[in-house]
Short mmCIF file of C-alpha atoms in Angstrom, two decimals:
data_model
loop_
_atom_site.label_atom_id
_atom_site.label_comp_id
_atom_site.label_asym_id
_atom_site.label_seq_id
_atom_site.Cartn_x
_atom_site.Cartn_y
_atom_site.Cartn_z
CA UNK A 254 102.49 4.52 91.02
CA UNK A 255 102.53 1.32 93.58
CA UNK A 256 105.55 1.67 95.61
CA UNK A 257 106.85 0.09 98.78
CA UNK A 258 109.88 1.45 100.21
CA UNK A 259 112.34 -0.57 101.77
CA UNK A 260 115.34 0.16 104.37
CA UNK A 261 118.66 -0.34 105.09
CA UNK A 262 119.96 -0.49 102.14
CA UNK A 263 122.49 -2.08 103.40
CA UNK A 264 123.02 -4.12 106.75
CA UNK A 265 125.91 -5.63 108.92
CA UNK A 266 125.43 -7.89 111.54
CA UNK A 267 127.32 -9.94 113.86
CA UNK A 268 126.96 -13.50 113.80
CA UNK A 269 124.31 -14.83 116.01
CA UNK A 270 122.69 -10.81 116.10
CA UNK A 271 119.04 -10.09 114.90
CA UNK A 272 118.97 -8.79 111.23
CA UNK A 273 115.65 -6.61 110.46
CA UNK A 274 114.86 -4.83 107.00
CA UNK A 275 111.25 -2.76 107.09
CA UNK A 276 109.14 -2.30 104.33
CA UNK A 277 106.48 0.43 104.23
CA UNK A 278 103.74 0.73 101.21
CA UNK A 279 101.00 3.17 100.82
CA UNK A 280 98.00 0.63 98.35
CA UNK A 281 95.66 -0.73 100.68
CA UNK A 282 94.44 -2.95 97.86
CA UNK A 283 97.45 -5.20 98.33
CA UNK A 284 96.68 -8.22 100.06
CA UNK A 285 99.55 -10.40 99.49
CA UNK A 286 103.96 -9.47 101.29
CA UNK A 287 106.58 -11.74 100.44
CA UNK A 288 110.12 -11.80 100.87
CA UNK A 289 112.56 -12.75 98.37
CA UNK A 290 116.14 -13.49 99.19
CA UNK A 291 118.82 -13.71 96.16
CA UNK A 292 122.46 -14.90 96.37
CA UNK A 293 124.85 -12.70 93.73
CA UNK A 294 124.35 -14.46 89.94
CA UNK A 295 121.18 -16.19 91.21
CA UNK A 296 117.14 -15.00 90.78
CA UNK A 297 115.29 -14.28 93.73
CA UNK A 298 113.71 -17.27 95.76
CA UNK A 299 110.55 -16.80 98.05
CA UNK A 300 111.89 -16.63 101.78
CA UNK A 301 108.13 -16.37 103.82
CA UNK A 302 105.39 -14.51 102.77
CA UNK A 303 102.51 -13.04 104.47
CA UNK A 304 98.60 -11.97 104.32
CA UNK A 305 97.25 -9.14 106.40
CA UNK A 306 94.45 -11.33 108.34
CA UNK A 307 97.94 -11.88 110.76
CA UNK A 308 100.09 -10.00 112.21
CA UNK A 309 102.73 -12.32 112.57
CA UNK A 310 104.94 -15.26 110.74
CA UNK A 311 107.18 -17.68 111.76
CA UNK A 312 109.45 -19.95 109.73
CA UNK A 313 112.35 -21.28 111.26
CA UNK A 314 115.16 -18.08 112.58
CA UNK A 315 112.39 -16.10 109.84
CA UNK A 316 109.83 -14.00 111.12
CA UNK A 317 107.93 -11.53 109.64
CA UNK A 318 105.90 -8.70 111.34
CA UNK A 319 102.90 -6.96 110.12
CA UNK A 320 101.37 -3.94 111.22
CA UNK A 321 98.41 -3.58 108.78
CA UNK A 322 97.49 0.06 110.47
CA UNK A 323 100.79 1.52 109.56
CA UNK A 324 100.73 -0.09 106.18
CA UNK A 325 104.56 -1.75 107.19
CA UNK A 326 105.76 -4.70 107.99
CA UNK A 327 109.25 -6.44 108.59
CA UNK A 328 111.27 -9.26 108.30
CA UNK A 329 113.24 -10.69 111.41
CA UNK A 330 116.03 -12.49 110.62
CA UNK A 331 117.00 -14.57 114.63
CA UNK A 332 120.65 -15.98 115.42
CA UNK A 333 122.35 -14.57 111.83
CA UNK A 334 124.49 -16.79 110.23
CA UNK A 335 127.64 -15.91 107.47
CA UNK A 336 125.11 -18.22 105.39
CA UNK A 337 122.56 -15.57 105.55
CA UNK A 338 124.53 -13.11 103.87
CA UNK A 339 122.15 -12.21 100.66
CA UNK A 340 119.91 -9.53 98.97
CA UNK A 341 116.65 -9.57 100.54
CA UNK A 342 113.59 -7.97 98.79
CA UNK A 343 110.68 -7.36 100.62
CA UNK A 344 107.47 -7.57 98.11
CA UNK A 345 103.90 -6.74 97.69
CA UNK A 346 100.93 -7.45 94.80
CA UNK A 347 97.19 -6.85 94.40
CA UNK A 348 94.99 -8.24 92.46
CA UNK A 349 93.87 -5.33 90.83
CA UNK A 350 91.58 -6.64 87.75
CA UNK A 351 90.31 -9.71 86.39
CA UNK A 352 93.27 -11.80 85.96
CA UNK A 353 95.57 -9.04 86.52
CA UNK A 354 98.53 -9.05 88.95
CA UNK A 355 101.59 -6.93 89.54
CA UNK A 356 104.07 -8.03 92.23
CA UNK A 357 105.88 -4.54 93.68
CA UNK A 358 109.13 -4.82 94.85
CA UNK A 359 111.33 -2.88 97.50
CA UNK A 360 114.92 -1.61 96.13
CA UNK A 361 116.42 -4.46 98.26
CA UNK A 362 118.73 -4.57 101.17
CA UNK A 363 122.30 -6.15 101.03
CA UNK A 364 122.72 -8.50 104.20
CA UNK A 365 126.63 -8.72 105.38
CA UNK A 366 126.80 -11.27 108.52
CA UNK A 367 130.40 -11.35 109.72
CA UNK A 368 131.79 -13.68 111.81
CA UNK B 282 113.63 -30.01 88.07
CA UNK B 283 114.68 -26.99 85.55
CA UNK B 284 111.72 -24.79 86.84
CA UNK B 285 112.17 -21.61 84.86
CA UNK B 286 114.97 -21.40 82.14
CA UNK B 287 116.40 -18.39 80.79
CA UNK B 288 118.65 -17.90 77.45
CA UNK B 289 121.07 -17.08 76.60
CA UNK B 290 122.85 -16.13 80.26
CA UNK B 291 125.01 -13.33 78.84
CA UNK B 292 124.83 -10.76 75.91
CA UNK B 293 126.64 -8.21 74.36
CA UNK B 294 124.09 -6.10 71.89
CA UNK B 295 125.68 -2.93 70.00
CA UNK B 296 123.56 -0.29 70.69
CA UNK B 297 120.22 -0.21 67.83
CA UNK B 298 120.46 -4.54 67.39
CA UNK B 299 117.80 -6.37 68.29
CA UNK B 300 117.35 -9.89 69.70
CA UNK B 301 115.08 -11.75 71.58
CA UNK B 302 115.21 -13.39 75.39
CA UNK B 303 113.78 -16.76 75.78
CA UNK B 304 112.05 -18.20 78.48
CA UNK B 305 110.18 -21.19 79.45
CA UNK B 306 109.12 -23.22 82.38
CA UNK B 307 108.11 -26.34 83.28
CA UNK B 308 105.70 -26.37 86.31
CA UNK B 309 102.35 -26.02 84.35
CA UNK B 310 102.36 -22.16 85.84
CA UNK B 311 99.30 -20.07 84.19
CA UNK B 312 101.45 -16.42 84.60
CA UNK B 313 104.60 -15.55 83.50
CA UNK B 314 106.80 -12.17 83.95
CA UNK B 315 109.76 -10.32 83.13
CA UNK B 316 111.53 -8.16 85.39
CA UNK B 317 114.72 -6.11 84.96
CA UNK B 318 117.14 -5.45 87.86
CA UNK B 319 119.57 -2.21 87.92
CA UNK B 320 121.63 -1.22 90.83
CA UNK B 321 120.01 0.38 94.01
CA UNK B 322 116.64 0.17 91.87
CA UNK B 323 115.45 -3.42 92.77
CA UNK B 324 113.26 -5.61 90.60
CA UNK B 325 110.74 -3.70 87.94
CA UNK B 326 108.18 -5.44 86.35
CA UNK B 327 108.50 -4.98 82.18
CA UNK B 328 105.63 -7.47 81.02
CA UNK B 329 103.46 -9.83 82.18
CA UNK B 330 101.18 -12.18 80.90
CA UNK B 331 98.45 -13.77 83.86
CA UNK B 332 97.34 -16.61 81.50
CA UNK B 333 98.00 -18.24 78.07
CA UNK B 334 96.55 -15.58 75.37
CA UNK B 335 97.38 -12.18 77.57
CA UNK B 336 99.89 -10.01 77.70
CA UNK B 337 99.92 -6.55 80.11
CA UNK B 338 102.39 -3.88 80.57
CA UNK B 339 104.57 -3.24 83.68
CA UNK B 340 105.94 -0.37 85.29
CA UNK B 341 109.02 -0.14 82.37
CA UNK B 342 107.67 -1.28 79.04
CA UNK B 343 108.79 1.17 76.93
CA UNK B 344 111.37 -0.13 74.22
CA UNK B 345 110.51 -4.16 75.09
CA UNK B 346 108.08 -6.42 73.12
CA UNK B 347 106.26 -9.55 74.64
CA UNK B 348 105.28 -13.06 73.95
CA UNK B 349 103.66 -16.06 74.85
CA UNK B 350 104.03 -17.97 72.55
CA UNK B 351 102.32 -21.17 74.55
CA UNK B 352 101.67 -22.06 78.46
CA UNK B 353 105.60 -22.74 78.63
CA UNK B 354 106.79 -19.87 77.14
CA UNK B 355 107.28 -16.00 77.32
CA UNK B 356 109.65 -14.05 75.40
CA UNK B 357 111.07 -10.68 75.59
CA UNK B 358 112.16 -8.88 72.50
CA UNK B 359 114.16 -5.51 72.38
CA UNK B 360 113.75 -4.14 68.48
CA UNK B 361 116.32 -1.47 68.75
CA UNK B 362 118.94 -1.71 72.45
CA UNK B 363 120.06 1.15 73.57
CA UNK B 364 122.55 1.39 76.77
CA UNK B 365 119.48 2.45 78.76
CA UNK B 366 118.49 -1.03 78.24
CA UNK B 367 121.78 -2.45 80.28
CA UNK B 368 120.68 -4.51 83.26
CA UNK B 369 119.85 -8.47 84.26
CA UNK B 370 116.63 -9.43 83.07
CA UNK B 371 114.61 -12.10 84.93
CA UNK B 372 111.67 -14.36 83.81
CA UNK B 373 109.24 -15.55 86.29
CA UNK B 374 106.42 -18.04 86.28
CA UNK B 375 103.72 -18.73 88.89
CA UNK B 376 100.53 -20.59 89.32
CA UNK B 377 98.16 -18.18 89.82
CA UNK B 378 97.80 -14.43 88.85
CA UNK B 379 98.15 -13.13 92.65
CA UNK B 380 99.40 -13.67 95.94
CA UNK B 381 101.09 -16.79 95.22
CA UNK B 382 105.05 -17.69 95.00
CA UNK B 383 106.93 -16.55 91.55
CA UNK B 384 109.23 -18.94 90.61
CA UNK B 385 112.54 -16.91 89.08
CA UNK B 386 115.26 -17.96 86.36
CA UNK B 387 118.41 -17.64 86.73
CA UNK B 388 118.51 -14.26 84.87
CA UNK B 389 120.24 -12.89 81.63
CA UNK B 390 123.19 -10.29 81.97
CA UNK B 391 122.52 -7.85 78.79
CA UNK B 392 125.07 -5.22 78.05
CA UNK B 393 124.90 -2.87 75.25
CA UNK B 394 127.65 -1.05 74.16
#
């Protein structure tokens, strides 16, 4: 079974602190690592996503950091904000057929930034 | 821009009734998906259907029918709910079969009693 295994659970940061959630998966056939972050009663919206030809990712205060040797990589959330405060799944697919796809997700970690 | 539209939002099944979740979106996406999301368990694919004509089991089909009807839409039946079946479902579109975004609905909350 494809897993990827995600932790905290849960985080608590101070406003302005670093937040970082680590993902770990074992298929070397996946070529593809998003993040998803949902706010409660909403679906999950694409955050950054990665490939592992880089090692690193940069949006904005989102980075995400790849170590394609350990089979992990990370998200970096820089200078937290209350706004931030959201579910954030890390993710990972293959293509493993003709026209097949499966997007794995992490169990999720619950973001708290307080003020 | 409705992107990917779910219905109904909320349902109440009595455990053995059946029904039937729509979805459908509007971006022209080849692959659709459902996912169900429990507690401390994340998102787990049920169904999924890469292009127009196809439909391929997830890691949780048992007890959930698929689908797709056209490019727009991909629905997920339940023929007999059990409580087992308790959780917010989510449909999902994207372009491409792999590696690119997944566009997500707003989700259906199904509880059966």
């Amino acid at each position: 079974q494809q897993q990827v295994k995600q932790s905290p659970q849960s985080l608590i940061v101070q406003k302005g602190g670093i937040s970082i959630i680590n993902c770990a998966y074992e298929n070397t056939a996946f070529d593809y690592f998003p993040w998803y972050q949902q706010f409660p009663g909403k679906g999950p919206a694409l955050l950054i996503a990665i490939r592992p030809d880089v090692s690193e990712k940069k949006e904005g205060r989102f980075t995400i950091s790849f170590n394609k040797s350990a089979k992990q990589f990370s998200l970096h959330i820089m200078d937290s904000q209350p706004g931030d405060s959201a579910t954030y799944f890390c993710a990972a697919s293959a293509n493993s057929g003709a026209g097949s796809y499966q997007l794995t997700f992490g169990k999720g970690t619950k973001l708290s930034v307080i003020p | 821009n409705a992107g990917v539209t779910q219905t109904p939002k909320f349902q109440v099944l009595k455990t053995g009734q059946s029904m039937t979740l729509q979805c459908a979106q509007d971006m022209n996406h080849n692959s659709m998906y459902w996912y169900r999301q429990d507690p401390g368990m994340g998102l787990r694919l049920i169904y999924y259907s890469a292009s127009e004509g196809t439909t391929d089991k997830g890691e949780v089909p048992n007890g959930y029918n698929v689908s797709r009807l056209n490019k727009r839409e991909f629905s997920l039946r339940l023929e007999s709910a059990a409580p087992s079946q308790t959780s917010v479902y989510f449909c999902a579109s994207s372009e491409t079969p792999g590696g690119t975004e997944a566009f997500f609905g707003q989700g259906t909350r199904l509880t059966v009693v």
